[in-house]
Short mmCIF file of C-alpha atoms in Angstrom, two decimals:
data_model
loop_
_atom_site.label_atom_id
_atom_site.label_comp_id
_atom_site.label_asym_id
_atom_site.label_seq_id
_atom_site.Cartn_x
_atom_site.Cartn_y
_atom_site.Cartn_z
CA MET A 1 0.00 0.00 0.00
CA ALA A 2 2.68 2.51 0.98
CA SER A 3 5.48 3.39 -1.39
CA PRO A 4 8.89 1.95 -0.62
CA SER A 5 11.75 4.29 0.04
CA THR A 6 14.29 4.50 -2.75
CA CYS A 7 18.02 5.05 -2.69
CA LEU A 8 18.37 5.40 -6.47
CA VAL A 9 20.97 8.04 -7.28
CA PHE A 10 21.93 9.19 -10.76
CA LYS A 11 23.50 12.12 -12.58
CA VAL A 12 21.63 14.59 -14.75
CA HIS A 13 23.47 16.76 -17.25
CA ARG A 14 21.42 19.85 -18.04
CA GLN A 15 21.92 22.33 -20.82
CA GLU A 16 21.42 26.02 -20.08
CA PRO A 17 17.77 27.01 -19.61
CA GLU A 18 16.30 28.85 -22.58
CA LEU A 19 13.13 30.76 -23.32
CA VAL A 20 10.88 29.24 -25.97
CA ALA A 21 8.69 31.93 -27.53
CA PRO A 22 5.68 31.48 -29.83
CA ALA A 23 6.67 30.44 -33.36
CA LYS A 24 4.81 33.45 -34.79
CA THR A 25 4.14 36.98 -33.59
CA THR A 26 1.26 37.07 -31.11
CA PRO A 27 -0.85 39.94 -29.72
CA HIS A 28 0.78 42.12 -27.03
CA GLU A 29 -2.11 42.86 -24.70
CA TYR A 30 -3.23 42.56 -21.11
CA LYS A 31 -5.64 39.80 -20.10
CA LEU A 32 -7.32 39.75 -16.70
CA LEU A 33 -7.42 36.48 -14.79
CA SER A 34 -10.77 35.45 -13.34
CA ASP A 35 -11.62 36.08 -9.70
CA ILE A 36 -11.38 32.31 -9.16
CA ASP A 37 -7.91 32.19 -10.75
CA ASP A 38 -6.19 34.77 -8.60
CA GLN A 39 -7.27 33.65 -5.13
CA GLY A 40 -4.51 33.31 -2.56
CA GLY A 41 -4.60 29.50 -2.47
CA LEU A 42 -3.63 29.22 -6.15
CA ARG A 43 -0.66 31.57 -6.05
CA PHE A 44 2.01 28.89 -6.26
CA GLN A 45 3.87 26.73 -8.75
CA ILE A 46 2.60 23.17 -9.21
CA PRO A 47 5.07 20.47 -10.38
CA VAL A 48 3.92 17.63 -12.64
CA ILE A 49 6.01 14.75 -14.00
CA GLN A 50 5.37 12.31 -16.86
CA PHE A 51 7.47 9.23 -17.75
CA TYR A 52 7.64 7.87 -21.31
CA GLN A 53 9.03 4.56 -22.52
CA CYS A 54 11.34 4.04 -25.47
CA ASN A 55 9.38 3.63 -28.71
CA PRO A 56 11.32 1.88 -31.52
CA SER A 57 9.16 3.61 -34.14
CA MET A 58 10.57 6.97 -32.96
CA GLN A 59 14.20 5.90 -33.30
CA GLY A 60 16.39 8.78 -34.44
CA LYS A 61 13.98 11.42 -33.13
CA ASP A 62 15.01 13.57 -30.19
CA PRO A 63 12.13 14.12 -27.73
CA ALA A 64 13.62 17.39 -26.48
CA ARG A 65 13.80 18.84 -29.99
CA VAL A 66 10.36 17.54 -30.98
CA ILE A 67 8.73 18.96 -27.85
CA ARG A 68 10.60 22.28 -28.03
CA GLU A 69 9.42 22.89 -31.59
CA ALA A 70 5.87 21.77 -30.81
CA LEU A 71 5.80 24.03 -27.75
CA ALA A 72 6.66 27.07 -29.88
CA GLN A 73 3.84 26.18 -32.27
CA ALA A 74 1.29 25.59 -29.48
CA LEU A 75 2.17 28.93 -27.86
CA VAL A 76 0.86 30.69 -30.96
CA PHE A 77 -2.61 29.54 -29.88
CA TYR A 78 -1.97 29.69 -26.12
CA TYR A 79 0.10 32.86 -26.19
CA PRO A 80 -0.85 34.05 -22.67
CA PHE A 81 1.42 31.28 -21.32
CA ALA A 82 4.34 33.09 -23.00
CA GLY A 83 3.63 36.27 -21.02
CA ARG A 84 4.17 37.38 -17.43
CA LEU A 85 1.76 38.03 -14.58
CA ARG A 86 1.38 41.53 -13.18
CA GLU A 87 -0.50 42.54 -10.05
CA GLY A 88 -2.79 45.54 -10.18
CA PRO A 89 -4.88 47.38 -7.57
CA HIS A 90 -6.69 45.24 -4.97
CA ARG A 91 -4.31 42.32 -5.70
CA LYS A 92 -5.92 41.74 -9.11
CA LEU A 93 -3.74 39.58 -11.38
CA MET A 94 -3.46 39.98 -15.13
CA VAL A 95 -1.31 38.53 -17.88
CA ASP A 96 0.98 40.89 -19.74
CA CYS A 97 1.16 39.01 -23.07
CA THR A 98 4.77 39.90 -23.81
CA GLY A 99 5.58 36.83 -25.90
CA GLU A 100 8.80 36.33 -23.94
CA GLY A 101 8.20 32.62 -23.74
CA VAL A 102 8.34 29.75 -21.26
CA LEU A 103 11.46 28.28 -19.69
CA PHE A 104 12.76 25.12 -21.35
CA ILE A 105 15.56 22.81 -20.21
CA GLU A 106 17.07 19.96 -22.20
CA ALA A 107 18.84 17.28 -20.17
CA ASP A 108 20.26 13.75 -20.12
CA ALA A 109 20.19 11.32 -17.17
CA ASP A 110 22.50 8.38 -16.55
CA VAL A 111 19.61 6.08 -15.62
CA THR A 112 17.00 3.84 -17.26
CA LEU A 113 13.25 3.87 -16.73
CA ASP A 114 13.39 0.35 -15.25
CA GLN A 115 15.68 1.56 -12.47
CA PHE A 116 12.83 3.68 -11.06
CA GLY A 117 11.04 0.44 -10.18
CA GLU A 118 7.88 -1.30 -11.34
CA ALA A 119 5.48 0.99 -9.49
CA LEU A 120 6.21 4.56 -10.55
CA GLN A 121 4.97 6.85 -7.81
CA PRO A 122 6.14 9.90 -5.89
CA PRO A 123 8.34 10.87 -4.21
CA PHE A 124 10.80 10.37 -7.08
CA PRO A 125 14.56 10.28 -6.51
CA CYS A 126 16.60 13.30 -7.59
CA MET A 127 13.42 15.24 -8.30
CA GLU A 128 15.29 18.53 -8.03
CA GLU A 129 17.46 17.34 -10.93
CA LEU A 130 14.55 16.23 -13.10
CA LEU A 131 12.78 19.57 -12.65
CA TYR A 132 15.46 22.15 -12.02
CA ASP A 133 14.37 25.24 -10.11
CA VAL A 134 15.96 27.93 -12.27
CA PRO A 135 17.06 30.71 -9.87
CA GLY A 136 14.67 33.65 -9.94
CA SER A 137 11.96 31.78 -11.86
CA ALA A 138 9.54 30.69 -9.14
CA ALA A 139 7.77 33.92 -8.17
CA VAL A 140 4.09 34.31 -9.00
CA VAL A 141 4.47 37.67 -10.76
CA ASN A 142 7.06 38.91 -13.27
CA CYS A 143 8.37 35.39 -13.96
CA PRO A 144 7.86 32.73 -16.65
CA LEU A 145 4.48 31.08 -16.19
CA LEU A 146 5.69 27.64 -17.17
CA LEU A 147 8.95 25.72 -16.83
CA ILE A 148 9.51 22.53 -18.83
CA GLN A 149 12.39 20.04 -18.59
CA VAL A 150 12.79 17.13 -21.00
CA THR A 151 15.29 14.58 -19.70
CA ARG A 152 16.44 11.81 -22.03
CA LEU A 153 17.05 8.45 -20.34
CA ARG A 154 19.73 5.90 -21.15
CA CYS A 155 17.12 3.37 -22.27
CA GLY A 156 15.66 5.64 -24.95
CA GLY A 157 12.71 6.79 -22.85
CA PHE A 158 12.39 10.26 -21.41
CA ILE A 159 10.90 12.28 -18.58
CA PHE A 160 8.71 15.29 -19.28
CA ALA A 161 8.55 17.42 -16.11
CA HIS A 162 6.91 20.80 -15.85
CA ARG A 163 5.96 23.44 -13.32
CA LEU A 164 2.96 25.70 -13.83
CA ASN A 165 1.85 28.92 -12.16
CA HIS A 166 -1.45 27.55 -10.83
CA THR A 167 -3.29 30.86 -11.25
CA MET A 168 -3.22 30.29 -15.02
CA SER A 169 -4.95 26.91 -15.21
CA ASP A 170 -6.35 24.00 -13.28
CA ALA A 171 -5.44 20.37 -14.08
CA ALA A 172 -8.00 20.12 -16.88
CA GLY A 173 -6.80 23.37 -18.45
CA LEU A 174 -3.14 22.39 -18.21
CA SER A 175 -3.88 18.99 -19.72
CA GLN A 176 -5.66 20.71 -22.60
CA PHE A 177 -2.55 22.82 -23.28
CA LEU A 178 -0.21 19.82 -23.04
CA SER A 179 -2.46 17.91 -25.44
CA ALA A 180 -2.13 20.78 -27.90
CA ILE A 181 1.68 20.55 -27.65
CA ALA A 182 1.44 16.80 -28.22
CA GLU A 183 -0.78 17.27 -31.26
CA MET A 184 1.75 19.71 -32.75
CA ALA A 185 4.49 17.16 -32.04
CA ARG A 186 2.51 14.58 -34.04
CA GLY A 187 2.10 16.91 -37.00
CA TRP A 188 -1.16 18.74 -36.33
CA LEU A 189 -1.34 22.35 -37.54
CA THR A 190 -4.02 23.52 -35.08
CA PRO A 191 -5.23 22.17 -31.71
CA SER A 192 -8.23 19.85 -31.82
CA ILE A 193 -9.81 21.93 -29.04
CA PRO A 194 -9.52 25.67 -29.75
CA PRO A 195 -8.42 27.49 -26.57
CA VAL A 196 -10.95 29.81 -24.93
CA TRP A 197 -9.82 32.60 -22.58
CA GLU A 198 -13.13 34.23 -21.52
CA ARG A 199 -12.03 34.59 -17.88
CA HIS A 200 -14.86 37.06 -17.29
CA LEU A 201 -17.19 34.06 -17.08
CA LEU A 202 -15.78 33.44 -13.59
CA GLY A 203 -15.47 37.08 -12.62
CA ALA A 204 -17.25 38.78 -9.74
CA ARG A 205 -20.65 40.37 -10.21
CA ASP A 206 -21.27 44.10 -9.92
CA PRO A 207 -21.96 44.68 -7.14
CA PRO A 208 -20.43 41.53 -5.61
CA ARG A 209 -22.60 39.63 -3.16
CA VAL A 210 -21.84 36.48 -1.16
CA THR A 211 -24.95 34.32 -1.29
CA CYS A 212 -23.60 30.91 -0.18
CA LYS A 213 -21.70 29.55 2.80
CA HIS A 214 -18.00 29.18 2.06
CA ARG A 215 -16.47 27.33 4.99
CA GLU A 216 -13.28 26.95 2.93
CA TYR A 217 -12.50 30.62 3.57
CA ASP A 218 -13.41 30.79 7.28
CA LYS A 219 -10.99 32.73 9.46
CA VAL A 220 -9.71 30.21 11.99
CA GLU A 221 -7.28 30.83 14.82
CA GLY A 222 -4.62 28.27 15.62
CA THR A 223 -1.50 26.64 14.24
CA ILE A 224 -0.98 24.48 11.18
CA VAL A 225 0.87 21.18 10.99
CA PRO A 226 4.55 21.98 11.70
CA TYR A 227 6.96 21.88 8.74
CA GLU A 228 9.81 20.27 10.68
CA ASP A 229 10.71 16.63 10.09
CA MET A 230 8.27 16.22 7.21
CA VAL A 231 8.03 12.80 5.55
CA HIS A 232 6.79 12.14 1.99
CA ARG A 233 4.96 8.88 1.24
CA SER A 234 2.62 7.56 -1.42
CA PHE A 235 -0.32 5.23 -0.85
CA LEU A 236 -1.85 3.05 -3.55
CA PHE A 237 -5.56 2.34 -3.81
CA GLY A 238 -6.33 -0.38 -6.33
CA PRO A 239 -9.55 -2.38 -6.67
CA ALA A 240 -8.70 -4.55 -3.64
CA GLU A 241 -8.05 -1.57 -1.36
CA VAL A 242 -11.19 0.26 -2.47
CA SER A 243 -13.23 -2.91 -1.98
CA ALA A 244 -11.84 -3.28 1.56
CA LEU A 245 -12.79 0.30 2.42
CA ARG A 246 -16.30 -0.14 1.01
CA LYS A 247 -16.98 -2.69 3.74
CA PHE A 248 -17.19 0.28 6.12
CA VAL A 249 -19.85 2.05 4.05
CA PRO A 250 -23.41 1.75 5.44
CA GLN A 251 -26.13 0.42 3.13
CA HIS A 252 -27.73 3.79 2.42
CA LEU A 253 -24.37 5.16 1.19
CA GLN A 254 -23.29 2.21 -0.95
CA LYS A 255 -23.63 4.30 -4.10
CA CYS A 256 -21.04 6.82 -2.92
CA SER A 257 -18.25 7.41 -5.42
CA THR A 258 -14.71 6.14 -4.95
CA PHE A 259 -13.63 9.76 -4.63
CA GLU A 260 -16.09 10.41 -1.79
CA LEU A 261 -15.02 7.20 -0.06
CA LEU A 262 -11.30 7.99 -0.26
CA ILE A 263 -11.74 11.62 0.76
CA ALA A 264 -13.70 10.60 3.87
CA CYS A 265 -11.23 7.85 4.77
CA LEU A 266 -8.16 10.06 4.33
CA TRP A 267 -9.70 12.92 6.29
CA ARG A 268 -10.46 10.62 9.22
CA CYS A 269 -7.07 8.87 9.21
CA ARG A 270 -5.14 12.12 8.90
CA THR A 271 -7.13 13.75 11.72
CA ILE A 272 -6.25 10.83 13.99
CA ALA A 273 -2.62 11.03 12.86
CA ILE A 274 -2.14 14.70 13.71
CA GLN A 275 -3.72 14.12 17.14
CA ALA A 276 -6.11 17.04 16.86
CA ASN A 277 -7.91 18.32 19.96
CA PRO A 278 -11.24 16.40 20.04
CA GLU A 279 -13.17 19.64 20.68
CA GLU A 280 -11.63 21.58 17.80
CA GLU A 281 -13.09 21.72 14.32
CA VAL A 282 -11.20 20.10 11.46
CA ARG A 283 -12.05 20.40 7.80
CA ILE A 284 -11.53 18.60 4.53
CA ILE A 285 -11.33 20.88 1.48
CA PHE A 286 -11.56 19.20 -1.91
CA THR A 287 -11.92 20.14 -5.55
CA VAL A 288 -15.02 19.80 -7.70
CA ASN A 289 -14.82 20.57 -11.41
CA ALA A 290 -17.55 23.17 -11.91
CA ARG A 291 -17.49 23.38 -15.72
CA SER A 292 -20.73 21.45 -16.08
CA LYS A 293 -22.44 23.29 -13.21
CA PHE A 294 -23.04 26.35 -15.39
CA ASN A 295 -26.04 26.85 -17.66
CA PRO A 296 -24.88 26.80 -20.37
CA PRO A 297 -21.70 24.90 -19.38
CA LEU A 298 -18.37 26.68 -19.71
CA PRO A 299 -16.92 26.42 -23.24
CA SER A 300 -15.03 23.18 -23.85
CA GLY A 301 -11.81 25.06 -24.61
CA TYR A 302 -11.84 27.09 -21.38
CA TYR A 303 -8.46 26.51 -19.73
CA GLY A 304 -8.66 28.65 -16.61
CA ASN A 305 -9.30 27.45 -13.07
CA ALA A 306 -12.89 26.25 -13.00
CA PHE A 307 -13.21 24.28 -9.79
CA ALA A 308 -14.87 24.88 -6.45
CA LEU A 309 -13.41 24.10 -3.04
CA PRO A 310 -16.36 22.72 -1.04
CA THR A 311 -15.55 21.96 2.56
CA ALA A 312 -16.78 19.49 5.15
CA VAL A 313 -16.35 20.49 8.80
CA ALA A 314 -16.58 18.41 11.98
CA LYS A 315 -15.26 18.30 15.51
CA ALA A 316 -12.16 16.12 15.54
CA GLY A 317 -13.53 13.84 18.26
CA GLU A 318 -16.81 13.22 16.44
CA LEU A 319 -15.03 12.55 13.14
CA CYS A 320 -12.69 9.98 14.68
CA GLU A 321 -15.17 8.26 16.99
CA ASN A 322 -18.03 7.90 14.50
CA PRO A 323 -18.13 5.23 11.77
CA LEU A 324 -16.77 6.14 8.34
CA GLY A 325 -20.30 6.77 7.09
CA TYR A 326 -20.39 9.95 9.21
CA ALA A 327 -17.50 11.45 7.23
CA ILE A 328 -18.93 10.26 3.90
CA GLU A 329 -22.23 12.00 4.65
CA LEU A 330 -20.42 15.28 5.37
CA VAL A 331 -18.35 15.01 2.19
CA LYS A 332 -21.42 14.29 0.05
CA GLN A 333 -23.30 17.23 1.53
CA ALA A 334 -20.43 19.61 0.83
CA LYS A 335 -20.03 18.27 -2.72
CA ASN A 336 -23.72 18.81 -3.44
CA ASP A 337 -23.40 22.47 -2.46
CA VAL A 338 -21.50 23.24 -5.67
CA THR A 339 -23.75 25.03 -8.16
CA GLU A 340 -23.40 27.91 -10.60
CA GLU A 341 -24.53 30.25 -7.84
CA TYR A 342 -21.91 28.81 -5.50
CA MET A 343 -19.18 29.64 -8.02
CA LYS A 344 -20.46 33.17 -8.56
CA SER A 345 -20.66 33.66 -4.81
CA ALA A 346 -17.06 32.45 -4.40
CA ALA A 347 -15.83 34.90 -7.06
CA ASP A 348 -17.68 37.72 -5.29
CA LEU A 349 -16.15 36.71 -1.97
CA MET A 350 -12.67 37.05 -3.49
CA VAL A 351 -13.32 40.66 -4.41
CA ILE A 352 -14.98 41.54 -1.11
CA LYS A 353 -12.40 39.87 1.16
CA GLY A 354 -9.20 40.63 -0.76
CA ARG A 355 -8.62 37.27 -2.51
CA PRO A 356 -7.92 35.18 0.62
CA HIS A 357 -6.15 31.84 0.85
CA PHE A 358 -8.39 28.95 1.80
CA THR A 359 -8.32 28.05 5.49
CA VAL A 360 -5.20 26.07 6.39
CA VAL A 361 -5.56 25.78 10.17
CA ARG A 362 -6.63 22.18 10.96
CA SER A 363 -7.44 21.73 7.27
CA TYR A 364 -6.58 19.07 4.71
CA ALA A 365 -7.01 19.88 1.02
CA VAL A 366 -7.29 17.15 -1.61
CA SER A 367 -7.39 17.67 -5.38
CA ASP A 368 -8.58 14.95 -7.73
CA VAL A 369 -6.55 14.87 -10.96
CA THR A 370 -7.48 11.31 -11.89
CA HIS A 371 -9.63 12.59 -14.78
CA ALA A 372 -7.33 15.42 -15.91
CA GLY A 373 -5.95 13.41 -18.83
CA PHE A 374 -2.21 13.91 -18.26
CA GLY A 375 -1.64 10.22 -19.02
CA ASP A 376 -3.19 10.57 -22.48
CA VAL A 377 -0.67 13.20 -23.62
CA ASN A 378 1.19 11.53 -26.51
CA PHE A 379 4.13 13.31 -28.13
CA GLY A 380 4.61 10.42 -30.56
CA TRP A 381 6.18 7.97 -28.12
CA GLY A 382 2.85 6.68 -26.82
CA LYS A 383 1.02 7.46 -23.60
CA ALA A 384 2.88 8.17 -20.36
CA VAL A 385 3.53 5.23 -18.05
CA TYR A 386 3.16 7.63 -15.10
CA SER A 387 1.70 11.11 -15.09
CA GLY A 388 0.76 13.23 -12.14
CA VAL A 389 1.87 15.60 -9.44
CA ALA A 390 5.57 15.13 -8.73
CA LYS A 391 5.36 15.06 -4.93
CA GLY A 392 3.08 15.32 -1.92
CA GLY A 393 2.62 18.47 0.12
CA VAL A 394 2.52 20.73 -2.94
CA GLY A 395 0.95 24.14 -2.42
CA ALA A 396 1.40 27.61 -1.04
CA ILE A 397 1.42 26.05 2.46
CA PRO A 398 3.54 22.83 2.52
CA GLY A 399 1.90 19.71 3.89
CA VAL A 400 -1.70 20.90 3.66
CA SER A 401 -2.57 19.59 0.19
CA SER A 402 -2.57 16.21 -1.57
CA PHE A 403 -3.45 15.14 -5.11
CA LEU A 404 -5.24 11.95 -6.12
CA THR A 405 -3.43 10.68 -9.22
CA PRO A 406 -4.25 7.74 -11.53
CA PHE A 407 -1.95 4.71 -11.79
CA LYS A 408 -1.91 1.09 -12.89
CA ASN A 409 -0.77 -1.62 -10.49
CA LYS A 410 1.36 -4.67 -11.40
CA LYS A 411 -1.78 -6.51 -12.57
CA GLY A 412 -2.61 -3.73 -14.99
CA GLU A 413 -5.59 -2.67 -12.88
CA ASP A 414 -6.53 1.01 -12.70
CA GLY A 415 -6.15 2.64 -9.31
CA ILE A 416 -5.25 5.82 -7.50
CA VAL A 417 -2.01 6.93 -5.89
CA LEU A 418 -2.03 9.50 -3.09
CA PRO A 419 1.20 11.34 -2.27
CA ILE A 420 1.00 12.83 1.22
CA THR A 421 3.32 14.80 3.46
CA LEU A 422 3.17 14.66 7.26
CA PRO A 423 5.51 15.04 10.23
CA ALA A 424 7.31 11.73 10.88
CA GLN A 425 5.33 10.77 14.01
CA ALA A 426 2.01 11.65 12.38
CA MET A 427 2.95 9.60 9.32
CA GLU A 428 3.55 6.54 11.49
CA ILE A 429 0.08 6.88 13.00
CA PHE A 430 -1.47 7.51 9.58
CA VAL A 431 0.03 4.28 8.23
CA ILE A 432 -1.25 2.31 11.22
CA GLU A 433 -4.76 3.71 10.87
CA LEU A 434 -4.99 3.09 7.14
CA ASP A 435 -3.46 -0.39 7.42
CA GLY A 436 -5.96 -1.15 10.16
CA MET A 437 -8.88 -0.29 7.91
CA LEU A 438 -7.51 -2.41 5.08
CA LYS A 439 -6.28 -5.49 6.96
CA GLU A 440 -7.18 -6.03 10.62
CA ILE A 441 -10.31 -8.05 11.26
CA VAL A 442 -11.62 -8.84 14.74
CA VAL A 443 -14.69 -10.69 15.98
CA ASP A 444 -16.88 -9.00 18.57
CA LYS A 445 -18.72 -10.72 21.41
CA ASN A 446 -21.68 -11.45 19.13
CA GLY A 447 -19.48 -13.23 16.61
CA ARG A 448 -19.71 -10.45 14.03
CA LYS A 449 -16.59 -9.66 12.05
CA SER A 450 -15.42 -6.10 11.78
CA VAL A 451 -12.21 -4.21 11.08
CA LEU A 452 -10.38 -2.86 14.07
CA ILE A 453 -9.70 0.86 13.89
CA SER A 454 -7.54 2.25 16.65
CA SER A 455 -7.85 5.93 17.48
CA SER A 456 -5.32 8.19 19.12
CA LEU A 457 -8.02 10.43 20.55
#
C-alpha cells in the first residue's frame, strides 16, 4: 500500500535554460485572470512529471527537440502562457502578453526507466534534478508562467517534467494545453480543441454579493501542521483496497463514489494522525470541477481554473469516533453544495475579502486529478507510463494539500495513488490507521466480524 523508500541516485546533465517563444508573432495585450484564478490559495507553482518509454518507431527522433518545436507552435494559440503576470490594484492579477516565452531545459540522465522500479509513484529520486528550479523563476508575478524540462534516459525513454503557475490553469486546463503541444508534435497544424480565454465568465458580479456559505475561507485561529521533520509517502488504492474500504460504508451510502469514499477515509485517518484536539473543528477541502455546473456549461476550450473548493467540517472527536459513514455524509453534503450560484458567490467573496487563501488551520485539502488526462498526452512515443503531481505536500502552504493521481498496479488494474506529506510521528500513526482499515479483522462478542480501527483520541 505505501510506497517503498528509494536510494536510487543518478547524474543529470542539463543544458542552459532557454526561453521558448511562440513560433509566430502574437498579440501584445493585457488579459485579466478570473476572480477564481487569482485567489490566494492558487498563487504557487505546481510540479507535474510524466514518464515515457522508449518507442522503436521513434528511433532517431530527439524528444527534447520535438517537444521544443511543438511548444513554440502551441504557444501561438496559447500565447498568454508566453507572457508574465502583473499585479494591479486590490491584488488583481493579469497577464501581460509579452511573448517572452516559457522556460525550457534539455537534459540527459545516466539512468534507465526500469531503475525507477515497477510501481512509478512519488516521491521520485533526484526530483530537483529532473525539474530544475531555475534561480529567480519561481515567483508568481514577473516570472515565466511555465517551466519545462525534457530529460532523455539511457534506455531511450524520457521524462517530461513541468511546473505551472497555478493561477493560469487547473489540471484540466493544463492537460488541454499539453495535449495541444502533443498534437503539434505529431504533425497537427491547429489544436483539436480551440483554446478559450473568456475569464470574465468566472469574474465577480457588480456589485459583488456572497450568497452561499464558504467554509473553505473561514478565518480560523490556531496553528498548522509543523513543517519540521516532514516525511513524503505515497499510498496506492487499487480495486482490492477500495473494496476493503467499502466494507465500512453503510447500506444507504453504498452508491457513494470512490472519490467520496477515499476523501472521507483520508480525512479521518489524517485527523487521527495529527492528534487534533477532540473539541476543535477540522475540515476537509476538496476540488469539484464546476465546468458542467453552469447553464450553459463553460466552453469546452476554457483553460482557466474552474473548480470549487467545497468543505466538510466536523469536531475532531466526532469525526474519529463515529463510523466512516459519518464522514462520507459530510463530504457528500459539501459536494452537493457546488452550483453555478456557489461559483459566482465564491468569485464575489474574493473581491470583497481581498482574494484570501483557503483556510489552512486544521485543514486538509485534496485535489482529484485522476480525470485530468495527463496520461493521455502523446508526443509520438505513446502514452505516459506515469503522469501526475511530482510530490506530496505541494501548495502555497507545505503539507496541507494532496493530489489523487491515476496509476496502474502490477496486474494492470486502474487505481489511484495519493502522495501525502506529514511530520514523521504523524505519518507513522497515519500508516497504522490506514493499514488497520484495510487489513485487521476482529470478531466482537456477538461473533460479528469487523475491522479494528484504533484511534489516538
